[in-house]
Amino acid sequence: MAATFTSVCSIASTNQTVDKKFINSSETLSSFSGISLTSLGGRRKNKVLKKRNDSKIQAMAKKLHFNQDGSAIKKLQAGVNKLADLVGVTLGPKGRNVVLESKYGSPKIVNDGVTVAREVELEDPVENIGASLVRQAASKTNDLAGDGTTTSVVLAQGLITEGVKVVAAGANPV
């Protein structure tokens, strides 16, 4: 906040034009009591910026999912399975193609696991978290090795599936 205040004061003292929209809509500047601004004619104006309750930015609260009845881990695993089943068809030298719908233009036909994984977004947010875990594994494999993304997705699916079974049997999840 101190850097923002300093930059606004330096703009005002060098007789430069300051955009009123920027000053009025800036949430960080609205907490200061007053700043001297210069208009085009060179006359000084004192514009008092008041705190307004309607200008506060409020973030949406995140939903918390606890795994007391096992539903959260089932949804997470369902997201992993949905993405891995879709990407898994591209595995191997005779892997099948996947058609991806695009918002603009014609659909794309791809045979690359990481490309398919990047395009998948699931409706359920918990399932989407599971899909993003596997998507991250594919992206990391692509960055480091350049190949084997589909294999890493299938292996990640197997690790998560077996890990859930072991934890359900009573093993320490940490």
PDB file of C-alpha atoms in Angstrom:
ATOM      1  CA  MET A   1       0.000   0.000   0.000  1.00  0.00           C
ATOM      2  CA  ALA A   2       2.878   2.388   0.719  1.00  0.00           C
ATOM      3  CA  ALA A   3       4.208   2.033  -2.829  1.00  0.00           C
ATOM      4  CA  THR A   4       0.810   2.895  -4.287  1.00  0.00           C
ATOM      5  CA  PHE A   5       0.513   5.984  -2.089  1.00  0.00           C
ATOM      6  CA  THR A   6       3.995   7.187  -3.072  1.00  0.00           C
ATOM      7  CA  SER A   7       3.351   6.781  -6.784  1.00  0.00           C
ATOM      8  CA  VAL A   8       0.090   8.743  -6.596  1.00  0.00           C
ATOM      9  CA  CYS A   9       1.755  11.575  -4.674  1.00  0.00           C
ATOM     10  CA  SER A  10       4.579  11.760  -7.214  1.00  0.00           C
ATOM     11  CA  ILE A  11       2.062  11.920 -10.070  1.00  0.00           C
ATOM     12  CA  ALA A  12       0.229  14.757  -8.345  1.00  0.00           C
ATOM     13  CA  SER A  13       3.398  16.745  -7.635  1.00  0.00           C
ATOM     14  CA  THR A  14       4.760  16.555 -11.217  1.00  0.00           C
ATOM     15  CA  ASN A  15       1.651  18.200 -12.744  1.00  0.00           C
ATOM     16  CA  GLN A  16       0.654  15.176 -14.808  1.00  0.00           C
ATOM     17  CA  THR A  17      -2.905  14.277 -15.656  1.00  0.00           C
ATOM     18  CA  VAL A  18      -4.386  11.531 -13.537  1.00  0.00           C
ATOM     19  CA  ASP A  19      -7.271   9.479 -14.861  1.00  0.00           C
ATOM     20  CA  LYS A  20     -10.299  10.050 -12.628  1.00  0.00           C
ATOM     21  CA  LYS A  21     -11.639   6.576 -13.351  1.00  0.00           C
ATOM     22  CA  PHE A  22      -8.461   5.072 -11.941  1.00  0.00           C
ATOM     23  CA  ILE A  23      -8.671   7.136  -8.766  1.00  0.00           C
ATOM     24  CA  ASN A  24     -12.385   6.541  -8.231  1.00  0.00           C
ATOM     25  CA  SER A  25     -12.341   2.806  -8.902  1.00  0.00           C
ATOM     26  CA  SER A  26      -9.117   1.902  -7.128  1.00  0.00           C
ATOM     27  CA  GLU A  27      -9.825  -0.044  -3.961  1.00  0.00           C
ATOM     28  CA  THR A  28      -6.318   0.499  -2.586  1.00  0.00           C
ATOM     29  CA  LEU A  29      -6.503   4.275  -2.902  1.00  0.00           C
ATOM     30  CA  SER A  30      -9.943   4.622  -1.336  1.00  0.00           C
ATOM     31  CA  SER A  31      -8.501   4.071   2.125  1.00  0.00           C
ATOM     32  CA  PHE A  32      -6.504   7.328   2.061  1.00  0.00           C
ATOM     33  CA  SER A  33      -8.135  10.476   3.402  1.00  0.00           C
ATOM     34  CA  GLY A  34      -7.079  12.924   0.683  1.00  0.00           C
ATOM     35  CA  ILE A  35      -4.735  13.356  -2.267  1.00  0.00           C
ATOM     36  CA  SER A  36      -3.945  16.565  -4.116  1.00  0.00           C
ATOM     37  CA  LEU A  37      -4.452  16.156  -7.862  1.00  0.00           C
ATOM     38  CA  THR A  38      -3.616  18.459 -10.779  1.00  0.00           C
ATOM     39  CA  SER A  39      -6.053  19.069 -13.616  1.00  0.00           C
ATOM     40  CA  LEU A  40      -5.229  19.888 -17.261  1.00  0.00           C
ATOM     41  CA  GLY A  41      -5.274  23.657 -16.667  1.00  0.00           C
ATOM     42  CA  GLY A  42      -2.616  23.444 -13.985  1.00  0.00           C
ATOM     43  CA  ARG A  43      -4.994  24.358 -11.142  1.00  0.00           C
ATOM     44  CA  ARG A  44      -4.759  22.315  -8.005  1.00  0.00           C
ATOM     45  CA  LYS A  45      -7.815  20.462  -6.804  1.00  0.00           C
ATOM     46  CA  ASN A  46      -8.188  18.690  -3.554  1.00  0.00           C
ATOM     47  CA  LYS A  47     -10.121  15.545  -4.049  1.00  0.00           C
ATOM     48  CA  VAL A  48     -11.068  13.715  -0.930  1.00  0.00           C
ATOM     49  CA  LEU A  49     -11.351   9.992  -1.327  1.00  0.00           C
ATOM     50  CA  LYS A  50     -13.742   8.587   1.205  1.00  0.00           C
ATOM     51  CA  LYS A  51     -14.081   5.053   2.383  1.00  0.00           C
ATOM     52  CA  ARG A  52     -17.103   3.462   0.817  1.00  0.00           C
ATOM     53  CA  ASN A  53     -18.665   0.243   1.932  1.00  0.00           C
ATOM     54  CA  ASP A  54     -19.800  -0.571  -1.597  1.00  0.00           C
ATOM     55  CA  SER A  55     -16.246  -0.434  -2.979  1.00  0.00           C
ATOM     56  CA  LYS A  56     -14.871  -3.273  -0.875  1.00  0.00           C
ATOM     57  CA  ILE A  57     -13.784  -6.345  -2.739  1.00  0.00           C
ATOM     58  CA  GLN A  58     -15.127  -9.475  -1.155  1.00  0.00           C
ATOM     59  CA  ALA A  59     -13.889 -12.901  -2.126  1.00  0.00           C
ATOM     60  CA  MET A  60     -16.221 -15.833  -2.298  1.00  0.00           C
ATOM     61  CA  ALA A  61     -15.806 -18.240   0.558  1.00  0.00           C
ATOM     62  CA  LYS A  62     -14.360 -21.599  -0.357  1.00  0.00           C
ATOM     63  CA  LYS A  63     -16.436 -24.661   0.265  1.00  0.00           C
ATOM     64  CA  LEU A  64     -14.816 -27.132   2.599  1.00  0.00           C
ATOM     65  CA  HIS A  65     -15.271 -30.844   2.040  1.00  0.00           C
ATOM     66  CA  PHE A  66     -14.488 -33.166   4.909  1.00  0.00           C
ATOM     67  CA  ASN A  67     -14.025 -36.860   4.310  1.00  0.00           C
ATOM     68  CA  GLN A  68     -16.074 -38.074   7.269  1.00  0.00           C
ATOM     69  CA  ASP A  69     -18.326 -40.377   5.274  1.00  0.00           C
ATOM     70  CA  GLY A  70     -15.913 -41.000   2.387  1.00  0.00           C
ATOM     71  CA  SER A  71     -17.848 -38.938  -0.149  1.00  0.00           C
ATOM     72  CA  ALA A  72     -15.092 -36.371  -0.736  1.00  0.00           C
ATOM     73  CA  ILE A  73     -12.462 -38.964  -1.594  1.00  0.00           C
ATOM     74  CA  LYS A  74     -14.945 -40.795  -3.834  1.00  0.00           C
ATOM     75  CA  LYS A  75     -15.642 -37.597  -5.781  1.00  0.00           C
ATOM     76  CA  LEU A  76     -11.929 -36.841  -6.022  1.00  0.00           C
ATOM     77  CA  GLN A  77     -11.260 -40.341  -7.315  1.00  0.00           C
ATOM     78  CA  ALA A  78     -14.172 -40.059  -9.757  1.00  0.00           C
ATOM     79  CA  GLY A  79     -12.557 -36.946 -11.254  1.00  0.00           C
ATOM     80  CA  VAL A  80      -9.239 -38.765 -11.565  1.00  0.00           C
ATOM     81  CA  ASN A  81     -10.940 -41.721 -13.238  1.00  0.00           C
ATOM     82  CA  LYS A  82     -12.903 -39.560 -15.687  1.00  0.00           C
ATOM     83  CA  LEU A  83      -9.800 -37.769 -16.886  1.00  0.00           C
ATOM     84  CA  ALA A  84      -7.602 -40.870 -16.933  1.00  0.00           C
ATOM     85  CA  ASP A  85     -10.187 -42.886 -18.868  1.00  0.00           C
ATOM     86  CA  LEU A  86     -10.427 -40.140 -21.463  1.00  0.00           C
ATOM     87  CA  VAL A  87      -6.670 -39.667 -21.778  1.00  0.00           C
ATOM     88  CA  GLY A  88      -5.953 -43.410 -21.585  1.00  0.00           C
ATOM     89  CA  VAL A  89      -7.365 -44.087 -25.050  1.00  0.00           C
ATOM     90  CA  THR A  90      -4.403 -42.219 -26.564  1.00  0.00           C
ATOM     91  CA  LEU A  91      -1.870 -44.587 -24.940  1.00  0.00           C
ATOM     92  CA  GLY A  92       0.518 -46.598 -27.040  1.00  0.00           C
ATOM     93  CA  PRO A  93       1.667 -46.664 -30.646  1.00  0.00           C
ATOM     94  CA  LYS A  94      -1.850 -47.428 -31.854  1.00  0.00           C
ATOM     95  CA  GLY A  95      -3.568 -44.990 -29.514  1.00  0.00           C
ATOM     96  CA  ARG A  96      -6.890 -43.665 -30.672  1.00  0.00           C
ATOM     97  CA  ASN A  97      -7.670 -40.068 -31.500  1.00  0.00           C
ATOM     98  CA  VAL A  98      -9.799 -37.747 -29.389  1.00  0.00           C
ATOM     99  CA  VAL A  99     -11.943 -34.967 -30.854  1.00  0.00           C
ATOM    100  CA  LEU A 100     -11.868 -31.748 -28.827  1.00  0.00           C
ATOM    101  CA  GLU A 101     -14.603 -29.187 -29.222  1.00  0.00           C
ATOM    102  CA  SER A 102     -13.383 -25.606 -29.504  1.00  0.00           C
ATOM    103  CA  LYS A 103     -15.409 -22.485 -28.840  1.00  0.00           C
ATOM    104  CA  TYR A 104     -14.139 -20.800 -31.985  1.00  0.00           C
ATOM    105  CA  GLY A 105     -13.329 -22.589 -35.189  1.00  0.00           C
ATOM    106  CA  SER A 106     -13.368 -26.225 -36.084  1.00  0.00           C
ATOM    107  CA  PRO A 107     -12.885 -29.077 -33.607  1.00  0.00           C
ATOM    108  CA  LYS A 108      -9.376 -30.444 -33.041  1.00  0.00           C
ATOM    109  CA  ILE A 109      -8.407 -34.086 -33.460  1.00  0.00           C
ATOM    110  CA  VAL A 110      -5.486 -34.937 -31.177  1.00  0.00           C
ATOM    111  CA  ASN A 111      -3.568 -38.007 -30.078  1.00  0.00           C
ATOM    112  CA  ASP A 112      -1.559 -36.395 -27.274  1.00  0.00           C
ATOM    113  CA  GLY A 113      -2.461 -37.094 -23.652  1.00  0.00           C
ATOM    114  CA  VAL A 114      -1.417 -33.738 -22.213  1.00  0.00           C
ATOM    115  CA  THR A 115      -3.401 -31.829 -24.844  1.00  0.00           C
ATOM    116  CA  VAL A 116      -6.514 -33.806 -23.990  1.00  0.00           C
ATOM    117  CA  ALA A 117      -5.888 -33.352 -20.262  1.00  0.00           C
ATOM    118  CA  ARG A 118      -5.533 -29.577 -20.582  1.00  0.00           C
ATOM    119  CA  GLU A 119      -8.881 -29.269 -22.336  1.00  0.00           C
ATOM    120  CA  VAL A 120     -10.953 -31.200 -19.778  1.00  0.00           C
ATOM    121  CA  GLU A 121     -12.887 -29.222 -17.158  1.00  0.00           C
ATOM    122  CA  LEU A 122     -15.390 -31.082 -15.003  1.00  0.00           C
ATOM    123  CA  GLU A 123     -18.574 -29.509 -13.623  1.00  0.00           C
ATOM    124  CA  ASP A 124     -18.228 -30.764 -10.062  1.00  0.00           C
ATOM    125  CA  PRO A 125     -15.505 -28.744  -8.279  1.00  0.00           C
ATOM    126  CA  VAL A 126     -14.274 -31.686  -6.175  1.00  0.00           C
ATOM    127  CA  GLU A 127     -14.026 -33.924  -9.229  1.00  0.00           C
ATOM    128  CA  ASN A 128     -12.241 -31.102 -11.024  1.00  0.00           C
ATOM    129  CA  ILE A 129      -9.643 -31.026  -8.221  1.00  0.00           C
ATOM    130  CA  GLY A 130      -8.963 -34.721  -8.802  1.00  0.00           C
ATOM    131  CA  ALA A 131      -8.663 -34.110 -12.527  1.00  0.00           C
ATOM    132  CA  SER A 132      -6.283 -31.219 -11.921  1.00  0.00           C
ATOM    133  CA  LEU A 133      -4.013 -33.481  -9.851  1.00  0.00           C
ATOM    134  CA  VAL A 134      -3.657 -35.837 -12.792  1.00  0.00           C
ATOM    135  CA  ARG A 135      -3.434 -32.912 -15.228  1.00  0.00           C
ATOM    136  CA  GLN A 136      -0.520 -31.552 -13.215  1.00  0.00           C
ATOM    137  CA  ALA A 137       1.275 -34.907 -13.446  1.00  0.00           C
ATOM    138  CA  ALA A 138       0.853 -34.893 -17.227  1.00  0.00           C
ATOM    139  CA  SER A 139       2.073 -31.312 -17.561  1.00  0.00           C
ATOM    140  CA  LYS A 140       5.122 -31.959 -15.389  1.00  0.00           C
ATOM    141  CA  THR A 141       5.999 -35.045 -17.433  1.00  0.00           C
ATOM    142  CA  ASN A 142       5.616 -33.040 -20.629  1.00  0.00           C
ATOM    143  CA  ASP A 143       7.890 -30.286 -19.301  1.00  0.00           C
ATOM    144  CA  LEU A 144      10.619 -32.643 -18.081  1.00  0.00           C
ATOM    145  CA  ALA A 145      10.578 -35.469 -20.631  1.00  0.00           C
ATOM    146  CA  GLY A 146       8.469 -34.209 -23.533  1.00  0.00           C
ATOM    147  CA  ASP A 147       6.789 -37.582 -23.908  1.00  0.00           C
ATOM    148  CA  GLY A 148       5.018 -40.174 -21.783  1.00  0.00           C
ATOM    149  CA  THR A 149       2.219 -37.910 -20.621  1.00  0.00           C
ATOM    150  CA  THR A 150      -0.490 -40.506 -21.135  1.00  0.00           C
ATOM    151  CA  THR A 151       1.552 -43.086 -19.257  1.00  0.00           C
ATOM    152  CA  SER A 152       1.978 -40.698 -16.324  1.00  0.00           C
ATOM    153  CA  VAL A 153      -1.787 -40.105 -16.220  1.00  0.00           C
ATOM    154  CA  VAL A 154      -2.535 -43.834 -16.176  1.00  0.00           C
ATOM    155  CA  LEU A 155       0.134 -44.435 -13.508  1.00  0.00           C
ATOM    156  CA  ALA A 156      -1.222 -41.565 -11.390  1.00  0.00           C
ATOM    157  CA  GLN A 157      -4.698 -43.079 -11.631  1.00  0.00           C
ATOM    158  CA  GLY A 158      -3.358 -46.426 -10.445  1.00  0.00           C
ATOM    159  CA  LEU A 159      -1.421 -44.844  -7.567  1.00  0.00           C
ATOM    160  CA  ILE A 160      -4.462 -42.906  -6.375  1.00  0.00           C
ATOM    161  CA  THR A 161      -6.763 -45.926  -6.674  1.00  0.00           C
ATOM    162  CA  GLU A 162      -4.422 -48.188  -4.714  1.00  0.00           C
ATOM    163  CA  GLY A 163      -3.667 -45.441  -2.191  1.00  0.00           C
ATOM    164  CA  VAL A 164      -7.363 -45.000  -1.440  1.00  0.00           C
ATOM    165  CA  LYS A 165      -7.722 -48.763  -0.933  1.00  0.00           C
ATOM    166  CA  VAL A 166      -4.767 -48.881   1.473  1.00  0.00           C
ATOM    167  CA  VAL A 167      -6.039 -45.900   3.483  1.00  0.00           C
ATOM    168  CA  ALA A 168      -9.515 -47.461   3.642  1.00  0.00           C
ATOM    169  CA  ALA A 169      -7.897 -50.619   5.038  1.00  0.00           C
ATOM    170  CA  GLY A 170      -6.509 -48.591   7.933  1.00  0.00           C
ATOM    171  CA  ALA A 171      -3.080 -47.361   6.841  1.00  0.00           C
ATOM    172  CA  ASN A 172      -1.865 -43.923   7.890  1.00  0.00           C
ATOM    173  CA  PRO A 173      -2.719 -41.464   5.077  1.00  0.00           C
ATOM    174  CA  VAL A 174       0.208 -39.225   5.951  1.00  0.00           C
TER     175      VAL A 174
END
